[in-house]
Tab-separated table of C-alpha atoms and ligand atoms in Angstrom:
chain	number	residue	atom	x	y	z
A	999	UNK	CA	57.822	111.203	-12.891
A	1000	UNK	CA	59.620	107.921	-12.317
A	1001	UNK	CA	58.791	108.182	-8.637
A	1002	UNK	CA	55.130	108.382	-9.508
A	1003	UNK	CA	55.534	105.232	-11.560
A	1004	UNK	CA	57.147	103.477	-8.531
A	1005	UNK	CA	54.241	104.575	-6.404
A	1006	UNK	CA	51.726	103.268	-8.931
A	1007	UNK	CA	53.478	99.889	-9.154
A	1008	UNK	CA	53.665	99.756	-5.358
A	1009	UNK	CA	49.938	100.474	-4.988
A	1010	UNK	CA	48.801	97.859	-7.490
A	1011	UNK	CA	51.308	95.274	-6.145
A	1012	UNK	CA	50.141	95.957	-2.565
A	1013	UNK	CA	46.506	95.592	-3.577
A	1014	UNK	CA	47.079	92.423	-5.661
A	1015	UNK	CA	48.991	90.759	-2.806
A	1016	UNK	CA	46.336	91.768	-0.352
A	1017	UNK	CA	43.620	90.254	-2.503
A	1018	UNK	CA	45.450	87.024	-3.466
A	1019	UNK	CA	43.141	84.169	-2.495
A	1020	UNK	CA	45.797	81.467	-2.262
A	1021	UNK	CA	49.571	81.020	-1.925
A	1022	UNK	CA	50.043	80.379	-5.631
A	1023	UNK	CA	48.347	83.631	-6.690
A	1024	UNK	CA	50.322	85.497	-4.047
A	1025	UNK	CA	53.603	84.036	-5.272
A	1026	UNK	CA	52.695	85.022	-8.868
A	1027	UNK	CA	52.263	88.640	-7.608
A	1028	UNK	CA	55.696	88.519	-6.038
A	1029	UNK	CA	57.259	87.382	-9.338
A	1030	UNK	CA	55.280	89.929	-11.309
A	1031	UNK	CA	56.157	92.955	-9.169
A	1032	UNK	CA	59.344	92.379	-7.224
A	1033	UNK	CA	60.890	89.362	-8.983
A	1034	UNK	CA	64.158	89.545	-10.936
A	1035	UNK	CA	62.351	90.490	-14.103
A	1036	UNK	CA	59.422	92.031	-12.269
A	1037	UNK	CA	57.998	95.472	-12.816
A	1038	UNK	CA	60.197	97.174	-10.182
A	1039	UNK	CA	63.386	95.654	-11.627
A	1040	UNK	CA	62.385	96.834	-15.087
A	1041	UNK	CA	61.856	100.283	-13.658
A	1042	UNK	CA	65.367	100.232	-12.167
A	1043	UNK	CA	66.645	99.762	-15.667
A	1044	UNK	CA	65.028	103.028	-16.672
A	1045	UNK	CA	67.208	104.788	-14.071
A	1046	UNK	CA	69.756	105.494	-16.861
A	1047	UNK	CA	67.394	108.102	-18.287
A	1048	UNK	CA	67.682	110.209	-15.108
A	1049	UNK	CA	70.308	112.894	-14.522
A	1050	UNK	CA	73.254	111.359	-12.678
A	1051	UNK	CA	72.711	113.166	-9.374
A	1052	UNK	CA	69.104	111.927	-9.098
A	1053	UNK	CA	70.013	108.300	-9.617
A	1054	UNK	CA	71.132	107.389	-6.045
A	1055	UNK	CA	68.009	108.982	-4.616
A	1056	UNK	CA	65.797	107.148	-7.109
A	1057	UNK	CA	67.566	103.847	-6.369
A	1058	UNK	CA	66.878	104.363	-2.666
A	1059	UNK	CA	63.196	105.062	-3.309
A	1060	UNK	CA	62.758	101.960	-5.474
A	1061	UNK	CA	64.542	99.824	-2.897
A	1062	UNK	CA	62.395	101.277	-0.096
A	1063	UNK	CA	59.199	100.319	-1.919
A	1064	UNK	CA	60.616	96.932	-2.889
A	1065	UNK	CA	61.461	96.278	0.751
A	1066	UNK	CA	57.984	97.316	1.844
A	1067	UNK	CA	56.487	94.999	-0.751
A	1068	UNK	CA	58.712	92.140	0.419
A	1069	UNK	CA	57.534	92.672	3.974
A	1070	UNK	CA	53.944	92.896	2.803
A	1071	UNK	CA	54.456	89.650	0.883
A	1072	UNK	CA	55.697	87.921	4.074
A	1073	UNK	CA	52.656	89.111	6.015
A	1074	UNK	CA	50.205	88.070	3.275
A	1075	UNK	CA	51.929	84.697	2.893
A	1076	UNK	CA	51.705	84.116	6.626
A	1077	UNK	CA	48.005	85.035	6.682
A	1078	UNK	CA	47.201	82.814	3.708
A	1079	UNK	CA	49.071	79.858	5.162
A	1080	UNK	CA	47.174	80.282	8.403
A	1081	UNK	CA	43.824	80.478	6.569
A	1082	UNK	CA	44.670	77.463	4.434
A	1083	UNK	CA	45.682	75.473	7.505
A	1084	UNK	CA	42.473	76.429	9.297
A	1085	UNK	CA	40.460	75.349	6.268
A	1086	UNK	CA	42.265	72.020	6.124
A	1087	UNK	CA	41.668	71.429	9.834
A	1088	UNK	CA	38.008	72.220	9.248
A	1089	UNK	CA	37.770	69.871	6.235
A	1090	UNK	CA	39.526	67.019	7.994
A	1091	UNK	CA	37.660	67.478	11.249
A	1092	UNK	CA	35.889	64.472	12.734
A	1093	UNK	CA	32.352	65.023	13.898
A	1094	UNK	CA	32.502	63.277	17.207
A	1095	UNK	CA	28.766	63.634	17.649
A	1096	UNK	CA	28.024	61.410	14.608
A	1097	UNK	CA	26.786	57.966	15.651
A	1098	UNK	CA	29.431	55.300	15.047
A	1099	UNK	CA	28.842	52.144	13.000
A	1100	UNK	CA	26.426	49.975	14.932
A	1101	UNK	CA	26.770	46.268	15.554
A	1102	UNK	CA	23.546	44.431	14.750
A	1103	UNK	CA	22.739	42.595	17.947
A	1104	UNK	CA	21.424	39.071	17.704
A	1105	UNK	CA	18.365	37.791	19.514
A	1106	UNK	CA	17.082	34.425	20.647
A	1107	UNK	CA	15.922	32.400	17.634
A	1108	UNK	CA	12.209	31.449	17.805
A	1109	UNK	CA	12.976	27.698	17.583
A	1110	UNK	CA	15.128	27.431	20.750
A	1111	UNK	CA	12.764	29.952	22.316
A	1112	UNK	CA	9.744	27.670	21.738
A	1113	UNK	CA	11.758	24.630	22.895
A	1114	UNK	CA	12.682	26.458	26.109
A	1115	UNK	CA	9.076	27.392	26.686
A	1116	UNK	CA	7.811	23.819	26.206
A	1117	UNK	CA	10.569	22.402	28.428
A	1118	UNK	CA	9.798	24.972	31.126
A	1119	UNK	CA	6.106	24.071	31.072
A	1120	UNK	CA	6.642	20.302	31.191
A	1121	UNK	CA	9.461	20.441	33.719
A	1122	UNK	CA	6.721	21.493	36.140
A	1123	UNK	CA	5.368	17.941	35.726
A	1124	UNK	CA	8.760	16.421	36.513
A	1125	UNK	CA	10.165	15.980	32.998
A	1126	UNK	CA	13.885	16.394	32.351
A	1127	UNK	CA	15.737	16.807	29.062
A	1128	UNK	CA	17.704	14.117	27.191
A	1129	UNK	CA	19.489	14.374	23.878
A	1130	UNK	CA	20.251	11.779	21.218
A	1131	UNK	CA	22.440	11.499	18.101
A	1132	UNK	CA	21.411	13.168	14.838
A	1133	UNK	CA	23.177	10.423	12.867
A	1134	UNK	CA	21.210	7.457	14.042
A	1135	UNK	CA	21.420	3.714	13.559
A	1136	UNK	CA	18.522	2.568	11.408
A	1137	UNK	CA	17.671	0.172	14.203
A	1138	UNK	CA	16.984	3.015	16.701
A	1139	UNK	CA	15.194	5.180	14.155
A	1140	UNK	CA	12.979	2.363	12.839
A	1141	UNK	CA	13.156	-1.284	14.020
A	1142	UNK	CA	13.272	-0.626	17.745
A	1143	UNK	CA	10.264	1.659	17.284
A	1144	UNK	CA	8.377	-1.123	15.533
A	1145	UNK	CA	8.576	0.595	12.132
A	1146	UNK	CA	8.719	-2.365	9.732
A	1147	UNK	CA	10.968	-2.609	6.688
A	1148	UNK	CA	8.069	-1.939	4.290
A	1149	UNK	CA	6.722	1.138	6.135
A	1150	UNK	CA	6.406	4.137	3.785
A	1151	UNK	CA	8.476	6.317	6.147
A	1152	UNK	CA	11.495	4.146	5.343
A	1153	UNK	CA	11.166	5.012	1.691
A	1154	UNK	CA	14.360	6.460	0.232
A	1155	UNK	CA	12.380	9.542	-0.702
A	1156	UNK	CA	11.628	10.428	2.908
A	1157	UNK	CA	14.801	9.392	4.697
A	1158	UNK	CA	18.366	10.594	4.212
A	1159	UNK	CA	20.325	7.326	4.135
A	1160	UNK	CA	24.002	7.487	5.069
A	1161	UNK	CA	26.435	4.577	5.092
A	1162	UNK	CA	24.677	1.181	5.409
A	1163	UNK	CA	22.768	0.913	8.670
A	1164	UNK	CA	22.795	4.680	9.395
A	1165	UNK	CA	20.327	7.499	8.677
A	1166	UNK	CA	19.869	11.147	9.604
A	1167	UNK	CA	17.175	10.657	12.207
A	1168	UNK	CA	13.728	11.348	10.805
A	1169	UNK	CA	12.130	11.828	14.227
A	1170	UNK	CA	13.103	12.381	17.866
A	1171	UNK	CA	11.369	9.120	18.863
A	1172	UNK	CA	14.625	7.034	18.849
A	1173	UNK	CA	15.639	8.947	21.993
A	1174	UNK	CA	12.845	6.955	23.702
A	1175	UNK	CA	14.850	3.779	23.085
A	1176	UNK	CA	18.214	5.314	24.145
A	1177	UNK	CA	16.615	6.534	27.356
A	1178	UNK	CA	14.926	3.235	28.216
A	1179	UNK	CA	18.185	1.395	27.501
A	1180	UNK	CA	20.251	3.537	29.839
A	1181	UNK	CA	17.834	4.470	32.627
A	1182	UNK	CA	15.571	2.501	34.866
A	1183	UNK	CA	11.861	3.362	35.009
A	1184	UNK	CA	9.924	5.284	36.205
A	1185	UNK	CA	10.916	7.828	33.549
A	1186	UNK	CA	9.778	11.274	32.490
A	1187	UNK	CA	11.891	12.667	29.682
A	1188	UNK	CA	11.701	15.264	26.963
A	1189	UNK	CA	13.952	15.274	23.951
A	1190	UNK	CA	13.933	18.338	21.728
A	1191	UNK	CA	16.110	18.522	18.628
A	1192	UNK	CA	16.709	18.502	14.888
A	1193	UNK	CA	15.216	15.901	12.557
A	1194	UNK	CA	15.684	15.436	8.807
A	1195	UNK	CA	13.486	14.387	5.891
A	1196	UNK	CA	13.764	14.687	2.095
A	1197	UNK	CA	11.107	17.344	1.808
A	1198	UNK	CA	11.141	21.039	0.958
A	1199	UNK	CA	8.336	23.500	0.220
A	1200	UNK	CA	6.440	26.369	1.883
A	1201	UNK	CA	5.403	24.127	4.799
A	1202	UNK	CA	8.186	21.494	4.808
A	1203	UNK	CA	11.882	21.901	5.441
A	1204	UNK	CA	14.483	19.096	5.086
A	1205	UNK	CA	15.674	20.010	8.577
A	1206	UNK	CA	13.112	20.786	11.232
A	1207	UNK	CA	12.639	20.245	14.948
A	1208	UNK	CA	10.526	18.065	17.179
A	1209	UNK	CA	10.134	17.536	20.868
A	1210	UNK	CA	9.593	14.020	22.091
A	1211	UNK	CA	7.992	13.196	25.424
A	1212	UNK	CA	8.130	9.838	27.160
A	1213	UNK	CA	6.632	8.746	30.458
A	1214	UNK	CA	7.127	5.207	31.776
A	1215	UNK	CA	5.445	4.206	35.027
A	1216	UNK	CA	3.025	1.698	36.492
A	1217	UNK	CA	-0.652	1.759	35.479
A	1218	UNK	CA	-0.361	4.507	32.888
A	1219	UNK	CA	-3.526	5.167	30.916
A	1220	UNK	CA	-4.815	7.284	28.034
A	1221	UNK	CA	-6.345	9.567	30.691
A	1222	UNK	CA	-2.844	10.404	32.010
A	1223	UNK	CA	-1.681	11.181	28.490
A	1224	UNK	CA	-4.676	13.394	27.773
A	1225	UNK	CA	-4.302	15.240	31.069
A	1226	UNK	CA	-0.654	15.955	30.340
A	1227	UNK	CA	-1.357	17.216	26.824
A	1228	UNK	CA	-4.279	19.367	27.980
A	1229	UNK	CA	-2.064	20.986	30.589
A	1230	UNK	CA	0.821	21.550	28.209
A	1231	UNK	CA	-1.160	22.872	25.233
A	1232	UNK	CA	-3.232	25.271	27.329
A	1233	UNK	CA	-0.099	26.602	29.036
A	1234	UNK	CA	1.694	27.024	25.723
A	1235	UNK	CA	-1.087	28.663	23.692
A	1236	UNK	CA	-3.918	29.909	25.794
A	1237	UNK	CA	-6.265	28.611	28.502
A	1238	UNK	CA	-9.230	28.947	26.103
A	1239	UNK	CA	-7.736	26.664	23.448
A	1240	UNK	CA	-9.783	23.499	22.842
A	1241	UNK	CA	-8.052	20.177	22.278
A	1242	UNK	CA	-9.184	17.077	20.409
A	1243	UNK	CA	-7.621	13.663	19.961
A	1244	UNK	CA	-8.154	11.947	16.587
A	1245	UNK	CA	-7.597	8.179	16.474
A	1246	UNK	CA	-4.540	7.517	14.335
A	1247	UNK	CA	-1.736	5.049	13.807
A	1248	UNK	CA	1.925	5.133	14.792
A	1249	UNK	CA	3.888	1.857	14.901
A	1250	UNK	CA	5.404	2.770	18.287
A	1251	UNK	CA	2.145	3.529	20.133
A	1252	UNK	CA	-1.059	1.595	20.664
A	1253	UNK	CA	-3.592	3.149	20.757
A	1254	UNK	CA	-2.342	6.215	18.857
A	1255	UNK	CA	-3.861	9.627	18.357
A	1256	UNK	CA	-3.175	12.851	16.575
A	1257	UNK	CA	-3.561	16.018	18.620
A	1258	UNK	CA	-5.409	19.037	17.240
A	1259	UNK	CA	-6.077	22.291	19.002
A	1260	UNK	CA	-8.593	24.962	18.121
A	1261	UNK	CA	-6.788	27.490	15.933
A	1262	UNK	CA	-5.229	30.048	18.319
A	1263	UNK	CA	-5.068	32.626	15.496
A	1264	UNK	CA	-8.820	32.791	14.642
A	1265	UNK	CA	-10.038	31.189	17.902
A	1266	UNK	CA	-11.620	28.356	15.914
A	1267	UNK	CA	-13.647	30.566	13.564
A	1268	UNK	CA	-11.676	29.567	10.453
A	1269	UNK	CA	-8.711	31.300	8.819
A	1270	UNK	CA	-5.894	30.577	6.359
A	1271	UNK	CA	-3.722	29.133	9.149
A	1272	UNK	CA	-6.272	26.392	9.933
A	1273	UNK	CA	-7.417	26.154	6.290
A	1274	UNK	CA	-10.855	27.368	7.415
A	1275	UNK	CA	-11.393	24.276	9.596
A	1276	UNK	CA	-10.943	25.967	12.983
A	1277	UNK	CA	-8.493	23.204	14.000
A	1278	UNK	CA	-4.725	22.802	13.645
A	1279	UNK	CA	-2.711	19.630	14.079
A	1280	UNK	CA	0.238	19.906	16.463
A	1281	UNK	CA	1.562	16.358	16.937
A	1282	UNK	CA	1.031	12.706	17.646
A	1283	UNK	CA	0.822	10.622	20.789
A	1284	UNK	CA	-0.242	7.330	22.244
A	1285	UNK	CA	0.451	4.615	24.780
A	1286	UNK	CA	3.864	3.078	24.247
A	1287	UNK	CA	3.524	-0.110	22.208
A	1288	UNK	CA	4.577	-3.114	24.384
A	1289	UNK	CA	6.834	-4.214	21.490
A	1290	UNK	CA	8.807	-0.970	21.913
A	1291	UNK	CA	9.163	-1.553	25.664
A	1292	UNK	CA	10.480	-5.040	24.926
A	1293	UNK	CA	12.986	-3.676	22.344
A	1294	UNK	CA	14.444	-1.596	25.156
A	1295	UNK	CA	14.392	-4.474	27.663
A	1296	UNK	CA	11.550	-3.094	29.754
A	1297	UNK	CA	8.976	-5.642	30.905
A	1298	UNK	CA	5.602	-4.610	29.411
A	1299	UNK	CA	3.747	-6.607	32.049
A	1300	UNK	CA	5.195	-4.419	34.776
A	1301	UNK	CA	5.517	-1.047	33.071
A	1302	UNK	CA	3.385	1.034	30.753
A	1303	UNK	CA	3.951	4.417	29.270
A	1304	UNK	CA	2.797	7.153	26.993
A	1305	UNK	CA	4.713	9.126	24.413
A	1306	UNK	CA	4.119	12.224	22.347
A	1307	UNK	CA	5.906	14.100	19.615
A	1308	UNK	CA	5.271	17.713	18.580
A	1309	UNK	CA	6.664	19.738	15.689
A	1310	UNK	CA	8.485	22.791	17.046
A	1311	UNK	CA	8.215	24.849	13.832
A	1312	UNK	CA	4.548	23.944	13.716
A	1313	UNK	CA	3.996	25.144	17.295
A	1314	UNK	CA	5.848	28.408	16.530
A	1315	UNK	CA	4.000	28.897	13.229
A	1316	UNK	CA	0.626	28.475	14.908
A	1317	UNK	CA	1.471	30.557	17.967
A	1318	UNK	CA	2.925	33.490	16.008
A	1319	UNK	CA	0.971	33.212	12.713
A	1320	UNK	CA	4.114	32.655	10.602
A	1321	UNK	CA	3.301	31.989	6.953
A	1322	UNK	CA	6.431	30.300	5.589
A	1323	UNK	CA	8.554	27.673	7.366
A	1324	UNK	CA	11.641	28.814	5.419
A	1325	UNK	CA	11.692	32.075	7.418
A	1326	UNK	CA	13.198	30.112	10.332
A	1327	UNK	CA	16.359	29.385	8.356
A	1328	UNK	CA	16.589	32.496	6.151
A	1329	UNK	CA	18.776	34.425	8.621
A	1330	UNK	CA	16.585	37.475	8.167
A	1331	UNK	CA	17.225	39.565	11.254
A	1332	UNK	CA	14.021	41.618	10.746
A	1333	UNK	CA	12.019	38.401	11.085
A	1334	UNK	CA	14.083	37.015	13.961
A	1335	UNK	CA	14.112	40.271	15.993
A	1336	UNK	CA	10.337	40.172	16.380
A	1337	UNK	CA	10.713	37.386	18.900
A	1338	UNK	CA	13.338	38.977	21.157
B	751	DAH	N1	7.571	10.489	15.618
B	751	DAH	C1	6.289	10.921	15.080
B	751	DAH	C2	6.527	11.717	13.815
B	751	DAH	O1	7.621	12.123	13.548
B	751	DAH	C3	5.563	11.779	16.080
B	751	DAH	C4	5.084	10.982	17.244
B	751	DAH	C5	3.830	10.400	17.181
B	751	DAH	C6	5.877	10.775	18.340
B	751	DAH	C7	3.352	9.631	18.236
B	751	DAH	C8	5.428	10.033	19.419
B	751	DAH	C9	4.149	9.470	19.337
B	751	DAH	O2	6.153	9.815	20.511
B	751	DAH	O3	3.720	8.742	20.372
B	751	DAH	O4	5.589	11.944	13.095
């Protein structure tokens, strides 16, 4: 009778251990069935109700089953530990096929890209590149270029004035003077770079870029200037682009002209880029004013020259149909990548 009870306890303990889903449940089974106050120990206590001669035999039987359950516990514990370890390895596993974090690669910014393109085109005509200071003496930025004290460009609202006598250059034209001061003619120079004006809206930025061109030689005429600009503009935009020179005024050139080209976006038909006129303005030019040559100690009776200045953002805006000048300085990589 008692033996049957042992067998029953053994069977349910064996089954419960077998089915335990984790180490904790398994351990609870051990306590419940073969622990100090477990079911088998309680059964041992009932041994007193047996006749004396049956007791040793009964004790042996209980111990045999207890031992078997202990061994079974070891096996189940081992299996569970193994399964739990495998699960943990699985959970912690790295998927080596997943793409790693990517580094956003930069690309050439459209401003230096356009500068490079212009320099490459004009270097074919013998021009080389010169640079000048961004913090400029007022004299180089204005007086030497024949811009008088009362000229509107010298207004505080247009120019960033620094300590007395110094400005952030408002144009690349002062590099003309630096070049003529340090080099002997004949000269063919280009000077691309940053310029600054107190202005900011959809089409004006307080910091933008220009490229200055200067040629000094003997017997230079408007025809030479026009030929150079025709060549350059057609190379930069498109052979079919038309060019027109509008009489204008710049203190440093005489005569002066503004340069328009037929809108490369709509091919002159009229669009929002050219404000429906079919023409877009790209810069100014003219024959170097003899007063400017004299400021730089070049004899105007011996030497003449022409000069031109183009807005780099403007050239890029027209060439690529960009609608807002602020995109150039927004650091938006989606915008910038389009030019790489
Ligand atoms: N410096 C002028 C400006 O910022 C552009 C310019 C016009 C430059 C005529 C020149 C020139 O060299 O000849 O508007």
